[in-house]
mmCIF file of C-alpha atoms in Angstrom:
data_model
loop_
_atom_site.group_PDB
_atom_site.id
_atom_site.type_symbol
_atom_site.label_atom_id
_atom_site.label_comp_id
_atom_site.label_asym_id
_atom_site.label_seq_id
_atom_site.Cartn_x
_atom_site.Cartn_y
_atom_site.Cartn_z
ATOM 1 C CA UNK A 846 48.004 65.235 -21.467
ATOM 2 C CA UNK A 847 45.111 64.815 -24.055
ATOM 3 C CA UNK A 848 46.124 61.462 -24.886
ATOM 4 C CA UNK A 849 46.756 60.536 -21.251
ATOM 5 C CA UNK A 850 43.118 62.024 -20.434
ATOM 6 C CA UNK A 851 41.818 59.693 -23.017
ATOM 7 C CA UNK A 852 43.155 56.288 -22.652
ATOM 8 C CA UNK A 853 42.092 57.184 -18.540
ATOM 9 C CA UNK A 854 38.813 57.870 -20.465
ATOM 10 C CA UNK A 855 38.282 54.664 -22.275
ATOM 11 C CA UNK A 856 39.384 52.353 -19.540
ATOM 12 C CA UNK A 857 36.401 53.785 -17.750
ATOM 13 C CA UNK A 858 34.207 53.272 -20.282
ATOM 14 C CA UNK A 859 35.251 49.767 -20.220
ATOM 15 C CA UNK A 860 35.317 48.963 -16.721
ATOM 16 C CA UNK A 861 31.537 50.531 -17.163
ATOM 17 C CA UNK A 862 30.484 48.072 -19.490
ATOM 18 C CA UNK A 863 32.059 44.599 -17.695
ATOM 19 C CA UNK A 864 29.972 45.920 -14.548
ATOM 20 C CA UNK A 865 26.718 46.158 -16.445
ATOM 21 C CA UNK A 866 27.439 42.902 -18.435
ATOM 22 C CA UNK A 867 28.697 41.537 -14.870
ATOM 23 C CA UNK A 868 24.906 42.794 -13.358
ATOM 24 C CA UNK A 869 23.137 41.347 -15.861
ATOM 25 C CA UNK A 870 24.588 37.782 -16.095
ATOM 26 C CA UNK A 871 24.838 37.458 -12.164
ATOM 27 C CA UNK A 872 21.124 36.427 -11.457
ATOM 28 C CA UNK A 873 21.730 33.662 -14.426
ATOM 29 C CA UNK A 874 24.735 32.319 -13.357
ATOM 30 C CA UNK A 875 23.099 32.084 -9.604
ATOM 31 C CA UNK A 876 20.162 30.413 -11.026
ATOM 32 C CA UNK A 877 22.340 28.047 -13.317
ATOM 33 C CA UNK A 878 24.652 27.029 -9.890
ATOM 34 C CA UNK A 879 21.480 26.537 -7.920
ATOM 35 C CA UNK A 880 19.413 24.034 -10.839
ATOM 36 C CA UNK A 881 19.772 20.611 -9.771
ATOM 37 C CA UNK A 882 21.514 18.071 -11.710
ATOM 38 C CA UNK A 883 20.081 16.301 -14.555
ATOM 39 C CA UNK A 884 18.349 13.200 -14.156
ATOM 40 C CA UNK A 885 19.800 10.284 -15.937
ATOM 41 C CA UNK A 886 18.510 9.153 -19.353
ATOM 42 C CA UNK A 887 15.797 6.189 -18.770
ATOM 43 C CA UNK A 888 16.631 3.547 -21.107
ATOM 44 C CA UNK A 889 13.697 1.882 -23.464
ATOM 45 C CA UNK A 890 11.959 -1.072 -20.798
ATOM 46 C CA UNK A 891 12.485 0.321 -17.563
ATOM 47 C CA UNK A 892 9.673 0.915 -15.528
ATOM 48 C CA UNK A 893 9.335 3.653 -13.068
ATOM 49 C CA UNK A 894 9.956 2.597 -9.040
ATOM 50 C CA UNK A 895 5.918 4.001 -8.468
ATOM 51 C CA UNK A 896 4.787 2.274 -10.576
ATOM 52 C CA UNK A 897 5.857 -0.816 -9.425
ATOM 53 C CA UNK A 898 5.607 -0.472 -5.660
ATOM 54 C CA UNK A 899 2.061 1.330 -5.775
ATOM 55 C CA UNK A 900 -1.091 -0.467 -4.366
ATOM 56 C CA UNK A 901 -2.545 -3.227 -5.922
ATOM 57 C CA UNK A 902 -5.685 -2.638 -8.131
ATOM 58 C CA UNK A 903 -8.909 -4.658 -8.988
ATOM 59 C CA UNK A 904 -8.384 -7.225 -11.639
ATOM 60 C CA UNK A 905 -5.120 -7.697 -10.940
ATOM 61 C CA UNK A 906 -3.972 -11.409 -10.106
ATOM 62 C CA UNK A 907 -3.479 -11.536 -6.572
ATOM 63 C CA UNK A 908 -0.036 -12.691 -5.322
ATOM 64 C CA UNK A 909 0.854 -15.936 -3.781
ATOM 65 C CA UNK A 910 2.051 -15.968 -0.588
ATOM 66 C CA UNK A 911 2.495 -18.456 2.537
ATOM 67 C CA UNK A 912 0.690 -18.042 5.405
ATOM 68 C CA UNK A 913 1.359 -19.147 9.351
ATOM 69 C CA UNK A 914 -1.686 -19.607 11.302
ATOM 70 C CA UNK A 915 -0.933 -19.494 15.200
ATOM 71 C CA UNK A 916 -1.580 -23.402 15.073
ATOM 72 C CA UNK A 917 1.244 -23.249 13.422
ATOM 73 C CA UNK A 918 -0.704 -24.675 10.404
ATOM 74 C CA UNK A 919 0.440 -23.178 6.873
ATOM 75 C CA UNK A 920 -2.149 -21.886 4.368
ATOM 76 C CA UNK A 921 -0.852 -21.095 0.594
ATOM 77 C CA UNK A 922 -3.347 -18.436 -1.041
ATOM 78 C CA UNK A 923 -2.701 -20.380 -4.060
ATOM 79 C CA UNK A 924 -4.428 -23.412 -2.721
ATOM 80 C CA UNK A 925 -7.597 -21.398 -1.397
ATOM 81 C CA UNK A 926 -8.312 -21.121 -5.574
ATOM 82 C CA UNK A 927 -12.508 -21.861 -6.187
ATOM 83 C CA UNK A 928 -13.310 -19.808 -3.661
ATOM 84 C CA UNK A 929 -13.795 -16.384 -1.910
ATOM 85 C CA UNK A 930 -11.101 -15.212 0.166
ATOM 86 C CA UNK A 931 -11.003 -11.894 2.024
ATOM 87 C CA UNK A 932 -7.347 -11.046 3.417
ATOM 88 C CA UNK A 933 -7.575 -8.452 6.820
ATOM 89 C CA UNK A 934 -4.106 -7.147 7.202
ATOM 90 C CA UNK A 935 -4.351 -5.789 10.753
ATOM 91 C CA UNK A 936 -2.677 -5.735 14.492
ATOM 92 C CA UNK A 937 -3.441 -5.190 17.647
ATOM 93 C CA UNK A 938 -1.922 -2.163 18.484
ATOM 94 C CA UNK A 939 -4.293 -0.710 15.290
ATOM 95 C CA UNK A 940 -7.590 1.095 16.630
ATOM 96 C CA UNK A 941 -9.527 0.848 13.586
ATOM 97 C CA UNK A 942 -8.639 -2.899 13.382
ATOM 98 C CA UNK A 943 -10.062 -3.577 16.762
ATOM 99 C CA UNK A 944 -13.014 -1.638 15.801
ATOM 100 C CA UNK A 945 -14.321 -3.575 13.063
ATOM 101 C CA UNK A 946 -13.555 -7.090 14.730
ATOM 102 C CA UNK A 947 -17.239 -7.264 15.306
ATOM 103 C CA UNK A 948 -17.899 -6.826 11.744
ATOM 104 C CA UNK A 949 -15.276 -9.788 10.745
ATOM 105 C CA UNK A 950 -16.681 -11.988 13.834
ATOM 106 C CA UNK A 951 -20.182 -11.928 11.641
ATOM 107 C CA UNK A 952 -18.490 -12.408 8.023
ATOM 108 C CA UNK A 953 -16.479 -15.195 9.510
ATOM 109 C CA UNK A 954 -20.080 -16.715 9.987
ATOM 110 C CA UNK A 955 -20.345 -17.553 6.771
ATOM 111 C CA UNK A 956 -16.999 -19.517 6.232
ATOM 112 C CA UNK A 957 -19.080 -22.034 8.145
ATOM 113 C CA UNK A 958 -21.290 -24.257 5.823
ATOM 114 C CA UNK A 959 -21.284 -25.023 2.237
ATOM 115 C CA UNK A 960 -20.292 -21.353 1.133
ATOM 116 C CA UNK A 961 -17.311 -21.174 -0.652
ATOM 117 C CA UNK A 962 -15.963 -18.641 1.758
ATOM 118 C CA UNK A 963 -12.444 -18.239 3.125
ATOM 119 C CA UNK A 964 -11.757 -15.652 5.843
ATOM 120 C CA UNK A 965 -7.798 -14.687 7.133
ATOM 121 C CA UNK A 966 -6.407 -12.325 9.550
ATOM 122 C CA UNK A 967 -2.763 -11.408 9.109
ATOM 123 C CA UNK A 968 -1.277 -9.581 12.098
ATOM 124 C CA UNK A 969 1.352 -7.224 11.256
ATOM 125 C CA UNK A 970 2.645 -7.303 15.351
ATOM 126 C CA UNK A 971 5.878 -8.080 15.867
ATOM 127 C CA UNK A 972 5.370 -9.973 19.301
ATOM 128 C CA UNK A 973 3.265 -13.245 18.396
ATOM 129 C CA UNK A 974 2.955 -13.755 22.019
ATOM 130 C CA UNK A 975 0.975 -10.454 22.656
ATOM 131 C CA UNK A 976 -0.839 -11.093 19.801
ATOM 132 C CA UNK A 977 -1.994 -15.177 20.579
ATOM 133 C CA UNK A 978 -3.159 -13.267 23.846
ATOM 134 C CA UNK A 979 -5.014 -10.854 22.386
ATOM 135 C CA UNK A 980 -6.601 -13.367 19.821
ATOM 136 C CA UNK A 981 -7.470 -15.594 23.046
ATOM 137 C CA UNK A 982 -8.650 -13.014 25.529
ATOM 138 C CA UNK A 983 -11.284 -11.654 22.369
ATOM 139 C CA UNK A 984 -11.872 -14.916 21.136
ATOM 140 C CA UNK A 985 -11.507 -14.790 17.483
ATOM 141 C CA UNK A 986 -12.342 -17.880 16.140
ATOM 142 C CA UNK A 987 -11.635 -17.649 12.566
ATOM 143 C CA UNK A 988 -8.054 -18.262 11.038
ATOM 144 C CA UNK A 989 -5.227 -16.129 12.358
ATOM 145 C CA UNK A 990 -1.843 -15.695 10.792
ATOM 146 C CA UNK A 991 1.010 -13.949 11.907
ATOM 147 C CA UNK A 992 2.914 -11.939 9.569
ATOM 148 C CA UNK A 993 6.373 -11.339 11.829
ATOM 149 C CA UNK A 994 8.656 -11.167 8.872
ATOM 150 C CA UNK A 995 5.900 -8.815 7.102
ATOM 151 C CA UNK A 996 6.469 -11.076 4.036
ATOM 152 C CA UNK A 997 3.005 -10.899 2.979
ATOM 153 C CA UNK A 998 2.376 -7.033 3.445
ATOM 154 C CA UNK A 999 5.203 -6.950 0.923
ATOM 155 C CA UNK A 1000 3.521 -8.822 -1.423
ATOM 156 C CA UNK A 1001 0.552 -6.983 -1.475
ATOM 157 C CA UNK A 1002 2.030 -3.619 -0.726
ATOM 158 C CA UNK A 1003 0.564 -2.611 2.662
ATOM 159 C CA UNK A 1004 0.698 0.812 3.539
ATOM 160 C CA UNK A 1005 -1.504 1.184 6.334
ATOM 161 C CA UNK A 1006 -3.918 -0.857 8.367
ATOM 162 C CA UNK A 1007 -6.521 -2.367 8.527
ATOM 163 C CA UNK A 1008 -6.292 -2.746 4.807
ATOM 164 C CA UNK A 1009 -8.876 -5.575 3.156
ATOM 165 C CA UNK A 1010 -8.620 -7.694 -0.168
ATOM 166 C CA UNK A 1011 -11.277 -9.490 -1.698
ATOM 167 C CA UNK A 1012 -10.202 -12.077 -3.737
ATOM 168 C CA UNK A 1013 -12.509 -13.842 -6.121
ATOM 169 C CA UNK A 1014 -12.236 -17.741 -6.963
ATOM 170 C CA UNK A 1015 -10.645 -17.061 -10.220
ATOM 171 C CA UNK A 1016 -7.725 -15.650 -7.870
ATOM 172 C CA UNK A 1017 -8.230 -12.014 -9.046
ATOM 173 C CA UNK A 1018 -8.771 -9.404 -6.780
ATOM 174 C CA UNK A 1019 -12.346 -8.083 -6.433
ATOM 175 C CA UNK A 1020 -12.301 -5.135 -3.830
ATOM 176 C CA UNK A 1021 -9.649 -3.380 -1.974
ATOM 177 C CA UNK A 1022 -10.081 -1.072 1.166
ATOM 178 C CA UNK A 1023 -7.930 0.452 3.438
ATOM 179 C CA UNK A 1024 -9.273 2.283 6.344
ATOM 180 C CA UNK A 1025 -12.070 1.797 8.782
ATOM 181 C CA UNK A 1026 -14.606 4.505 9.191
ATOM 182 C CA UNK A 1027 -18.175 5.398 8.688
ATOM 183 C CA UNK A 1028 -19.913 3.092 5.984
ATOM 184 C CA UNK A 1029 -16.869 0.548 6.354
ATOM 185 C CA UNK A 1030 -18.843 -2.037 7.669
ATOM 186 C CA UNK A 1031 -22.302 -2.151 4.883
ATOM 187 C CA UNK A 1032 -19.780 -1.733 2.154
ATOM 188 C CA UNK A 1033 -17.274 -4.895 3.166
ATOM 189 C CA UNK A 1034 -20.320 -6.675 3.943
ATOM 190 C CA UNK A 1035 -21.855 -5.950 0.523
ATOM 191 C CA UNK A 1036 -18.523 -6.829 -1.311
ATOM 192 C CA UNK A 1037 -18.483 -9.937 -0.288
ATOM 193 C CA UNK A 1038 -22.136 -10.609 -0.851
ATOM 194 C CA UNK A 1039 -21.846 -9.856 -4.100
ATOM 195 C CA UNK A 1040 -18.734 -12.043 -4.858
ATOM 196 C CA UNK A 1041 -20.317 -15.215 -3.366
ATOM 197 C CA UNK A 1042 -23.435 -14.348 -5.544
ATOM 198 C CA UNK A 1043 -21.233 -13.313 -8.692
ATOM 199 C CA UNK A 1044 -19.671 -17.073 -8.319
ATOM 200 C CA UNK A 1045 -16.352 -18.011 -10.113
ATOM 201 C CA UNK A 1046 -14.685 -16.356 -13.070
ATOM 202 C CA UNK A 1047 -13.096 -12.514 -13.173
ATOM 203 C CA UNK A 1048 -15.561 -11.297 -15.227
ATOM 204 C CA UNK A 1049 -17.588 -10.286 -11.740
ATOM 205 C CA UNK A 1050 -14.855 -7.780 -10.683
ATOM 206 C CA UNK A 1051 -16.238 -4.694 -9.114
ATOM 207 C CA UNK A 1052 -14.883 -1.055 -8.544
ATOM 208 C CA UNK A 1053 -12.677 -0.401 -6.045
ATOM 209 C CA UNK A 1054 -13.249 0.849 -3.003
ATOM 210 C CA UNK A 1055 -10.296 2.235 -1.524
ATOM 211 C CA UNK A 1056 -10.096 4.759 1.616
#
């Protein structure tokens, strides 16, 4: 009976001690099954996917890209080199685009004349009908383009609209806004005063100014 009593003893004792150890490791092994797995090793040269599809910056070269007008003209940004070219990525269906058209009617002003000044609209809609009749029934007279296959957003990593580069003749990009708002208007006006006046080289590049 005594030995009986004890071996019924010490298997309690046991069983004890695996529920306590049980207890105490439960918590880690939830944790453990719950971590995510491991991301995979980067190997030495690659670059990481922000990186490479985040927004342009100032002084970086600006990207080529070619350009329909609804004349069905064709405009390479390459070929607009020597001067001062401001890109308005828009559409119709855009608010704040429509809202600073009087603002781009008066810069387009000075594409006229012996400035060295190069103004283009690039429509993001993706009916060029609706947007030839918008562009006719508001009258913009300065060059439209129509982006349908949103070729050149991709180039220059649109986000949102209206977005705005200023490219300076050295093909470099001077300014960048996105956004139309309170101040818009003085500020884009400004930016490309002072790339006209700053003439050709990128040693004029400015801060950004991006909303």
């Amino acid at each position: 009976m005594t030995v009986t009593r004890a071996l019924r003893r010490r298997g309690t004792v046991r069983l004890a001690a695996a529920s306590l150890l049980l207890a105490v490791l439960a918590p880690v092994l939830a944790l453990t099954a719950m971590a995510p797995p491991a991301a995979p090793a980067r190997q030495a040269g690659d670059e990481p996917r922000r990186g490479r599809a985040g927004p342009l910056q100032v002084g970086e070269a600006a990207p080529d890209a070619e350009l329909e007008t609804l004349d069905g003209d064709h405009v390479w940004l390459s070929r607009l080199r020597g001067k001062v070219v401001l890109l308005d990525f828009w559409a119709t269906w855009c608010g704040p685009c429509v809202a600073a058209l009087p603002t781009l009617e008066q810069l387009a002003l000075k594409s006229h004349g012996e400035r060295p000044f190069v103004m283009l609209s690039i429509s993001a809609d993706d009916n060029g009908a609706r947007l030839r009749e918008f562009v006719a029934n508001h009258q913009l007279g300065w060059t439209q383009c129509w982006d349908g296959n949103a070729d050149a957003q991709r180039r220059y990593r649109v986000r949102s609209l209206p977005t705005y580069f200023l490219i300076d003749p050295a093909g470099r990009i001077r300014y960048v806004r996105s956004g139309w708002g309170r101040g818009a208007e003085k500020e884009l006006r400004r930016a490309v005063d002072e790339a006209l006046a700053a003439g050709a080289g990128p040693g004029g590049t400015t801060a950004a100014a991006t909303r």
